[in-house]
mmCIF file of C-alpha atoms in Angstrom:
data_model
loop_
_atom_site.group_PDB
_atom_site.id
_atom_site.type_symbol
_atom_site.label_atom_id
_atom_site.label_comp_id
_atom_site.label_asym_id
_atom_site.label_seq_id
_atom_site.Cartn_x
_atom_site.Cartn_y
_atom_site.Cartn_z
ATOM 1 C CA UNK A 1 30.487 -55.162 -18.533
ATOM 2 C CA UNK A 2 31.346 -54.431 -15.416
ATOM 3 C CA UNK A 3 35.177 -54.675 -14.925
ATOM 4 C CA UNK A 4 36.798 -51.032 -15.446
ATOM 5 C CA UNK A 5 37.280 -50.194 -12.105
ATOM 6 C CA UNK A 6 40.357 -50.904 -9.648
ATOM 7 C CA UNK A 7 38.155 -52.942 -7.089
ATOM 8 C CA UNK A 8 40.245 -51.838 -4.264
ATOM 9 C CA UNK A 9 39.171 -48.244 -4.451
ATOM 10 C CA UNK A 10 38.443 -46.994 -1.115
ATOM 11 C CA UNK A 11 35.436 -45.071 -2.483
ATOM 12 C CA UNK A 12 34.139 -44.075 1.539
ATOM 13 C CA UNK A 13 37.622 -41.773 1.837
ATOM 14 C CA UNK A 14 36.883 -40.222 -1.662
ATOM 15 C CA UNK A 15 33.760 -39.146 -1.311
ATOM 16 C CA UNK A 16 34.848 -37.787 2.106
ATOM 17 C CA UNK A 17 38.087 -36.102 0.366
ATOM 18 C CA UNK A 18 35.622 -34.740 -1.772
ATOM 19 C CA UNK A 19 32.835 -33.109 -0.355
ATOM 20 C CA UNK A 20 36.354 -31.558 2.008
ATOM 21 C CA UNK A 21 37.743 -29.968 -1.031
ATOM 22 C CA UNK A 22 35.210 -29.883 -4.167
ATOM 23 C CA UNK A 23 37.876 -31.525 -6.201
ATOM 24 C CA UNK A 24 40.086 -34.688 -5.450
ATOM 25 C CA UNK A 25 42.943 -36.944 -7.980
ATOM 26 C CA UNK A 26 41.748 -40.473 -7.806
ATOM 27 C CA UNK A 27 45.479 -42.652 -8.493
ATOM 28 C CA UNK A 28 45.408 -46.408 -9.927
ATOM 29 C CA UNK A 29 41.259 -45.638 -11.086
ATOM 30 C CA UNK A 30 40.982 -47.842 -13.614
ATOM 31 C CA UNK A 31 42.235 -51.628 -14.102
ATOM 32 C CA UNK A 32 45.845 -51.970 -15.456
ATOM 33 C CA UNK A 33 44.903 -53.544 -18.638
ATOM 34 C CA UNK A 34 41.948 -51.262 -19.375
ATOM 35 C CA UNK A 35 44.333 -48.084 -19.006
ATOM 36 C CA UNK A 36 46.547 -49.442 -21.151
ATOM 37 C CA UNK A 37 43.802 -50.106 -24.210
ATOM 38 C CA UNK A 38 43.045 -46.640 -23.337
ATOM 39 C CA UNK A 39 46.494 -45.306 -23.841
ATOM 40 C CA UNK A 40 46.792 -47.439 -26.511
ATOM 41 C CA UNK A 41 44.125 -46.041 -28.330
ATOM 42 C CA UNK A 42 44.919 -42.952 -27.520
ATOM 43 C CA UNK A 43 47.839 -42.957 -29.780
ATOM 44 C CA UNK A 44 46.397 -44.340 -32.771
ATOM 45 C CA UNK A 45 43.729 -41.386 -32.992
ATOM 46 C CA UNK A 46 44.949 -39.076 -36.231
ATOM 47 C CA UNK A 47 42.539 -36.337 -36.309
ATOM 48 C CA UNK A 48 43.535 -33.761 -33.823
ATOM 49 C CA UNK A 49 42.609 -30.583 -34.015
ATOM 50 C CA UNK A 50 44.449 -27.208 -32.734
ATOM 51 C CA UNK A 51 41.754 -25.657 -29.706
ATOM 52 C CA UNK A 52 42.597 -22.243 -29.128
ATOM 53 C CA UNK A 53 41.616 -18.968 -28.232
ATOM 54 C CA UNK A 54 42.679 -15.773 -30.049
ATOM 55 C CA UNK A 55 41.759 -12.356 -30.412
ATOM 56 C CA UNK A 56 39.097 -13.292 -32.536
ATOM 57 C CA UNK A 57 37.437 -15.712 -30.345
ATOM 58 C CA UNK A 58 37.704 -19.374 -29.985
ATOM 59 C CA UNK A 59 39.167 -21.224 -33.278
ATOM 60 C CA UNK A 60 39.259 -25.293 -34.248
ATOM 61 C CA UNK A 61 41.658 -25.448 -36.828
ATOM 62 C CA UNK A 62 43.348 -28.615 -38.957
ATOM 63 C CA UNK A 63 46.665 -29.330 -37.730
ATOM 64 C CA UNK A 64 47.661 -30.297 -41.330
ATOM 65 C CA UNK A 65 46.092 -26.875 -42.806
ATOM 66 C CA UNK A 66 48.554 -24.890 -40.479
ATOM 67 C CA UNK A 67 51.519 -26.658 -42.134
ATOM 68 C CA UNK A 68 50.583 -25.044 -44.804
ATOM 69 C CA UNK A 69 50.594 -21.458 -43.850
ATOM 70 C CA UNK A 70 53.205 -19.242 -44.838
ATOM 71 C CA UNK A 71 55.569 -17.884 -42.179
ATOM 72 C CA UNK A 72 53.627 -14.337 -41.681
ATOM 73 C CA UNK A 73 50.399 -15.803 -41.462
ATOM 74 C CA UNK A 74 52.007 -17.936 -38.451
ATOM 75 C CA UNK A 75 53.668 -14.903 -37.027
ATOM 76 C CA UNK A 76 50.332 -13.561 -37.478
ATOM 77 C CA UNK A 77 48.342 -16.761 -35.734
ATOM 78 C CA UNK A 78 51.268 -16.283 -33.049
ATOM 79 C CA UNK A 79 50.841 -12.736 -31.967
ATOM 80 C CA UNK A 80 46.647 -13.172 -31.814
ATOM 81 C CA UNK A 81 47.572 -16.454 -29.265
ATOM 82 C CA UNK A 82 49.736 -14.151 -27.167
ATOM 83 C CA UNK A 83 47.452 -11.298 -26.939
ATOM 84 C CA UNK A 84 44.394 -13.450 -25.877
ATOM 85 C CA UNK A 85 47.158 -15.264 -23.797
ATOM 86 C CA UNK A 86 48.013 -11.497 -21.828
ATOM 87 C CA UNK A 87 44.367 -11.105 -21.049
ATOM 88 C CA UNK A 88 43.604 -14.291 -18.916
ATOM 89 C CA UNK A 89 41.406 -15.570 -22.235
ATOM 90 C CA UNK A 90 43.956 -18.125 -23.617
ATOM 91 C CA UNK A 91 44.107 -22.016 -24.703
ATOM 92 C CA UNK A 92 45.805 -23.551 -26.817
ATOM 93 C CA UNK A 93 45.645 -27.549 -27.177
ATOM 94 C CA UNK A 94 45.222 -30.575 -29.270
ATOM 95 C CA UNK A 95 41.712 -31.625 -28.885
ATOM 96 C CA UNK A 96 39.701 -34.688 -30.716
ATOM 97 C CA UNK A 97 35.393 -34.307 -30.155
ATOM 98 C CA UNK A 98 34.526 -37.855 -29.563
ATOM 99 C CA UNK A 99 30.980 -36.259 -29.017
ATOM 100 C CA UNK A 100 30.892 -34.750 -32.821
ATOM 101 C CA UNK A 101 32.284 -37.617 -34.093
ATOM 102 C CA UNK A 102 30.743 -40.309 -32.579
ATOM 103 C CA UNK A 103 26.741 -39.267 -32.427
ATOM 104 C CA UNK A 104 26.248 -42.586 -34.343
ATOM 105 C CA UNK A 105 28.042 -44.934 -31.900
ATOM 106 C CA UNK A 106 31.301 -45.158 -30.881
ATOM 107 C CA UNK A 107 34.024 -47.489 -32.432
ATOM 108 C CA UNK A 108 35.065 -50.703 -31.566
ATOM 109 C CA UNK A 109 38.043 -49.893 -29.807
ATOM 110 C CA UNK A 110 39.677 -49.336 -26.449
ATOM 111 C CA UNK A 111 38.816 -45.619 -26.279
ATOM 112 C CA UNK A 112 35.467 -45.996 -28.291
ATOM 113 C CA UNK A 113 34.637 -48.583 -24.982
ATOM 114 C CA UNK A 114 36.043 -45.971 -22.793
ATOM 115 C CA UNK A 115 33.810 -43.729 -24.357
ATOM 116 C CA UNK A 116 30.860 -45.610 -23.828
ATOM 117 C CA UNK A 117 32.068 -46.552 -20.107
ATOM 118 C CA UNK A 118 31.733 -43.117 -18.896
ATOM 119 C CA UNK A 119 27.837 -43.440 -18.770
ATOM 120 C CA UNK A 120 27.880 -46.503 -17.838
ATOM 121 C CA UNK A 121 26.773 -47.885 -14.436
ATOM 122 C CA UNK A 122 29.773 -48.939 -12.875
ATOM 123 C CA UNK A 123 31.615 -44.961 -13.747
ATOM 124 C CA UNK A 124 28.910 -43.355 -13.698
ATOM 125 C CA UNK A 125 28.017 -45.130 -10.651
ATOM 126 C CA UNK A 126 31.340 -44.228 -8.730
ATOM 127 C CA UNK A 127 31.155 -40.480 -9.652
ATOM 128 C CA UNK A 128 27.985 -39.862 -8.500
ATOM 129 C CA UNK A 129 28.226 -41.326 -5.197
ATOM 130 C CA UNK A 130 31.916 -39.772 -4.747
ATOM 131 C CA UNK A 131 30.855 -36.256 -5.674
ATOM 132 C CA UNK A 132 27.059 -36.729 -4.336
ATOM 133 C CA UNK A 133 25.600 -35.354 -7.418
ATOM 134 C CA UNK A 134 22.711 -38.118 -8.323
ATOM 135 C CA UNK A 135 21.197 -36.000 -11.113
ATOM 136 C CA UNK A 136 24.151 -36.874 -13.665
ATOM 137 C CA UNK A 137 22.242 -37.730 -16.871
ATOM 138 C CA UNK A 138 25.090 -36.976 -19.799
ATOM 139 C CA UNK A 139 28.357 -36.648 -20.746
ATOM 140 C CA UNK A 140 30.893 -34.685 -22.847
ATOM 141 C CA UNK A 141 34.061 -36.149 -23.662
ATOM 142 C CA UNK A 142 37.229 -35.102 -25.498
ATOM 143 C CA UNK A 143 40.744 -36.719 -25.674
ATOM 144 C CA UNK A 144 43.289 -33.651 -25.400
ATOM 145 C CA UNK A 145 47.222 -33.593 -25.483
ATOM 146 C CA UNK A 146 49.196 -30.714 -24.432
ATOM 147 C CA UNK A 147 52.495 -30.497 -26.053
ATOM 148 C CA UNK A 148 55.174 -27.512 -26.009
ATOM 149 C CA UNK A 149 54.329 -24.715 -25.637
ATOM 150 C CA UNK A 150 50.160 -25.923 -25.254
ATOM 151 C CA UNK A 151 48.180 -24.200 -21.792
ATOM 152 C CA UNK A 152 45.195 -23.400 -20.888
ATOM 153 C CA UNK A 153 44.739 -20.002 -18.477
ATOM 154 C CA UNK A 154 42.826 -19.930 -15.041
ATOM 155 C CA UNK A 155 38.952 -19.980 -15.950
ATOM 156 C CA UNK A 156 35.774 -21.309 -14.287
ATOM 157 C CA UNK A 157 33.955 -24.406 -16.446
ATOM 158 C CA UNK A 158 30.497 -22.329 -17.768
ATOM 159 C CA UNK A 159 27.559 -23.328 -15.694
ATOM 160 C CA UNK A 160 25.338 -22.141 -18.309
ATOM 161 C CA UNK A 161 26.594 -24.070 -21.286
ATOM 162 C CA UNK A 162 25.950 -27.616 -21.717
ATOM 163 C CA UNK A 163 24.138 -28.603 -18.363
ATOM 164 C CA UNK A 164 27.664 -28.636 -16.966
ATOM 165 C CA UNK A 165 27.473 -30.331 -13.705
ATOM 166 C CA UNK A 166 30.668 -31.404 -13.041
ATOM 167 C CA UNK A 167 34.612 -31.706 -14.992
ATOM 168 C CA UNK A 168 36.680 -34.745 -15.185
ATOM 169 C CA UNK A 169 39.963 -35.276 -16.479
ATOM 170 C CA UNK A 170 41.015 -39.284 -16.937
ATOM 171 C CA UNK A 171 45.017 -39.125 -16.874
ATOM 172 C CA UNK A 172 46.754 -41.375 -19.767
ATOM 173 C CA UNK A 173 50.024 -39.707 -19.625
ATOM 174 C CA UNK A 174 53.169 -42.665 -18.369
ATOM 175 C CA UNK A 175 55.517 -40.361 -18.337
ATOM 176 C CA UNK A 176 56.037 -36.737 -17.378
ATOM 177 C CA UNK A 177 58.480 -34.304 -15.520
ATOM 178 C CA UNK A 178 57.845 -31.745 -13.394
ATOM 179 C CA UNK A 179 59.965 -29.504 -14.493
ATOM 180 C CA UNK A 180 58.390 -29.468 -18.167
ATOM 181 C CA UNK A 181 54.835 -27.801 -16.833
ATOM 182 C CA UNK A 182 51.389 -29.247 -17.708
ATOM 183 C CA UNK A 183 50.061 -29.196 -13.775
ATOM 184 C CA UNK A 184 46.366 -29.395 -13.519
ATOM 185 C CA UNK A 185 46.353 -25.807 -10.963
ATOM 186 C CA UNK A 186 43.665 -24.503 -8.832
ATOM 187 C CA UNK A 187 43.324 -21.296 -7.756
ATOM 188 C CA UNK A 188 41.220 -19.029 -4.760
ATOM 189 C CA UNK A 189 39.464 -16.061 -5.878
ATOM 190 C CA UNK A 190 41.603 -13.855 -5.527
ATOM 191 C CA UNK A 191 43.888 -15.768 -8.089
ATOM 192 C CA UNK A 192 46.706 -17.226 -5.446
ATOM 193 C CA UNK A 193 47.599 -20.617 -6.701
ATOM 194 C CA UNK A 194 46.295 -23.498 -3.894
ATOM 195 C CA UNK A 195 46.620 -27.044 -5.401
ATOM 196 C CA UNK A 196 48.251 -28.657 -8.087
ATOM 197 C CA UNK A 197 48.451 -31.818 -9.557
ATOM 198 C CA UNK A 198 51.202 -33.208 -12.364
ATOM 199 C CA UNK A 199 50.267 -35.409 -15.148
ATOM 200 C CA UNK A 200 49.857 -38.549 -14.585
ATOM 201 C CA UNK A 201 48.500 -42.382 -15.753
ATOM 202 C CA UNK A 202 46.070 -44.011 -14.833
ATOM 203 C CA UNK A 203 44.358 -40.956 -12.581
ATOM 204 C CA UNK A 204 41.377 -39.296 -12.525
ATOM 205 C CA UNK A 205 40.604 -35.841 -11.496
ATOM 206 C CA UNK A 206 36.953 -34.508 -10.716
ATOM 207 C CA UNK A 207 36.408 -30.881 -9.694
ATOM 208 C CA UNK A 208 33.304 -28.929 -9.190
ATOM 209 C CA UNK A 209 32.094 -26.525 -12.037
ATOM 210 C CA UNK A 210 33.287 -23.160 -9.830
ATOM 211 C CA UNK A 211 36.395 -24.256 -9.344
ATOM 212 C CA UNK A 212 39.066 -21.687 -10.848
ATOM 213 C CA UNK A 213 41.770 -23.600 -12.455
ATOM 214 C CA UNK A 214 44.075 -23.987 -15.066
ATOM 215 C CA UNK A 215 46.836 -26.047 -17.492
ATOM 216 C CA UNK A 216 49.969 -24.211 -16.594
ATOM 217 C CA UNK A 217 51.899 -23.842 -19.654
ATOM 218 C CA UNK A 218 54.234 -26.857 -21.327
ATOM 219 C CA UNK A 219 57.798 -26.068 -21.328
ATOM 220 C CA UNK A 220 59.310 -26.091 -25.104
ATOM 221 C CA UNK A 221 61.432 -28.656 -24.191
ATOM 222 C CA UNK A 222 58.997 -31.141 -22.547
ATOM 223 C CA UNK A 223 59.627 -34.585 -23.481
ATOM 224 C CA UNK A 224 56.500 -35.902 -23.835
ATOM 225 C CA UNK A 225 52.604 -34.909 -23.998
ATOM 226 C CA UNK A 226 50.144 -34.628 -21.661
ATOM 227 C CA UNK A 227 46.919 -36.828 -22.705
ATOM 228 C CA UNK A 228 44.169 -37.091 -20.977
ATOM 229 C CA UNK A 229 40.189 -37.749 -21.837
ATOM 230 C CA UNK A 230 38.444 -34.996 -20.031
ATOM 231 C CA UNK A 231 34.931 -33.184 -19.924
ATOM 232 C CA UNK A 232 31.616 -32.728 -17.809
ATOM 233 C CA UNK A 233 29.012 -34.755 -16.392
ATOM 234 C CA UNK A 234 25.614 -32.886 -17.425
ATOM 235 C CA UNK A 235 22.503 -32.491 -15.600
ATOM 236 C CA UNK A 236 19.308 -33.654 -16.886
ATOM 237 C CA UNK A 237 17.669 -30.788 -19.046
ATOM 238 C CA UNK A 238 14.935 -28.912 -17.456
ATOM 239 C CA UNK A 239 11.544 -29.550 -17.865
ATOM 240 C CA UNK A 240 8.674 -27.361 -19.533
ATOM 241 C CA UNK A 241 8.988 -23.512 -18.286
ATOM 242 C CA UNK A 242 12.275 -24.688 -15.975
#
């Protein structure tokens, strides 16, 4: 079906705002009741996962295993976070793979449509013509929530792993403050902050690969999470000797 998009979507000025700035927030993307099955669904997934980058590398670890852990062993899990933290290498997030979980088909469900939306014509459709890229032949998708104490550090999105082609990050959050953190920030090359955008519902954010940015880090006394279904268009693969 074709009914996910807000059909008043001036898509002319976005692809113009984009090819200005490489990246542009999209407000009111989606129809009203489709966000809301989104959101919806959003909060009945229970099989996040801690994504996170210590000393030892990146880790994907069971939120309900942690609980477990006895108080050095957190101190422990703590002090690796901070030190990868210090040296511009650090994330840490609840993530949930739709890709790894879903190779058979998705679910019958809001975010399982969602899912399947994203390489469909009518998305698929408006991304390509706003960012100009016509060679966007797959996706990979995750649902992440940043709560207290959750960031992500300033990095570029690998060009080299996945066909990456270009990030997305579909805003489900309804309410947020700006004083608890969680901006979407860019950054020039020198590492001076440029743009930022707060959490939001019902947005979408697309950004070229190259683009340095980060998840500024969630105040311990945020109200609320920061949820979003994010990822990369990927190019097709290349051919024989390519």
């Amino acid at each position: 079906m074709t009914d996910w998009l807000n059909p008043t979507l001036d898509r002319a000025a976005c692809a113009e705002a984009f090819r200005s700035n490489r990246h542009i927030r999209i407000g009111n993307i989606l129809n009203t009741d489709k966000a809301a099955g989104v959101l919806r669904s959003l909060g009945e997934v229970g099989e996040w996962s801690l994504l996170c980058g210590t000393e030892a590398g990146t880790a994907v670890i069971d939120t309900r295993e942690m609980k477990g852990w006895p108080r050095e062993k957190q101190a422990e899990f703590q002090a690796s976070l901070a030190a990868s933290g210090r040296k511009g290498q650090g994330f840490a997030f609840l993530g949930y793979r739709m890709d790894d979980r879903w190779a058979a088909g998705a679910p019958d469900t809001p975010l399982g449509h969602f899912y399947d939306a994203l390489m469909g014509p009518e998305i698929r459709g408006l991304v390509s013509e706003i960012s100009g890229y016509a060679d966007l032949n797959g996706v990979s998708v995750q649902a992440t929530r940043f709560g207290p104490s959750h960031y992500l550090t300033r990095h570029r999105d690998d060009p080299t792993q996945e066909r990456r082609r270009l990030a997305f990050a579909w805003g489900f959050t309804p309410q947020w403050h700006p004083d608890w953190g969680g901006l979407l920030q860019f950054y020039n090359d020198a590492g001076a902050p440029t743009l930022s955008f707060a959490p939001g519902f019902n947005t979408l954010d697309i950004h070229d690969i190259d683009q340095v940015q980060a998840v500024t880090f969630v105040a311990p006394f945020a109200g609320h999470v920061r949820q979003a279904v994010s990822g990369w268009y990927l190019s097709a693969p290349a051919g024989p000797g390519g």
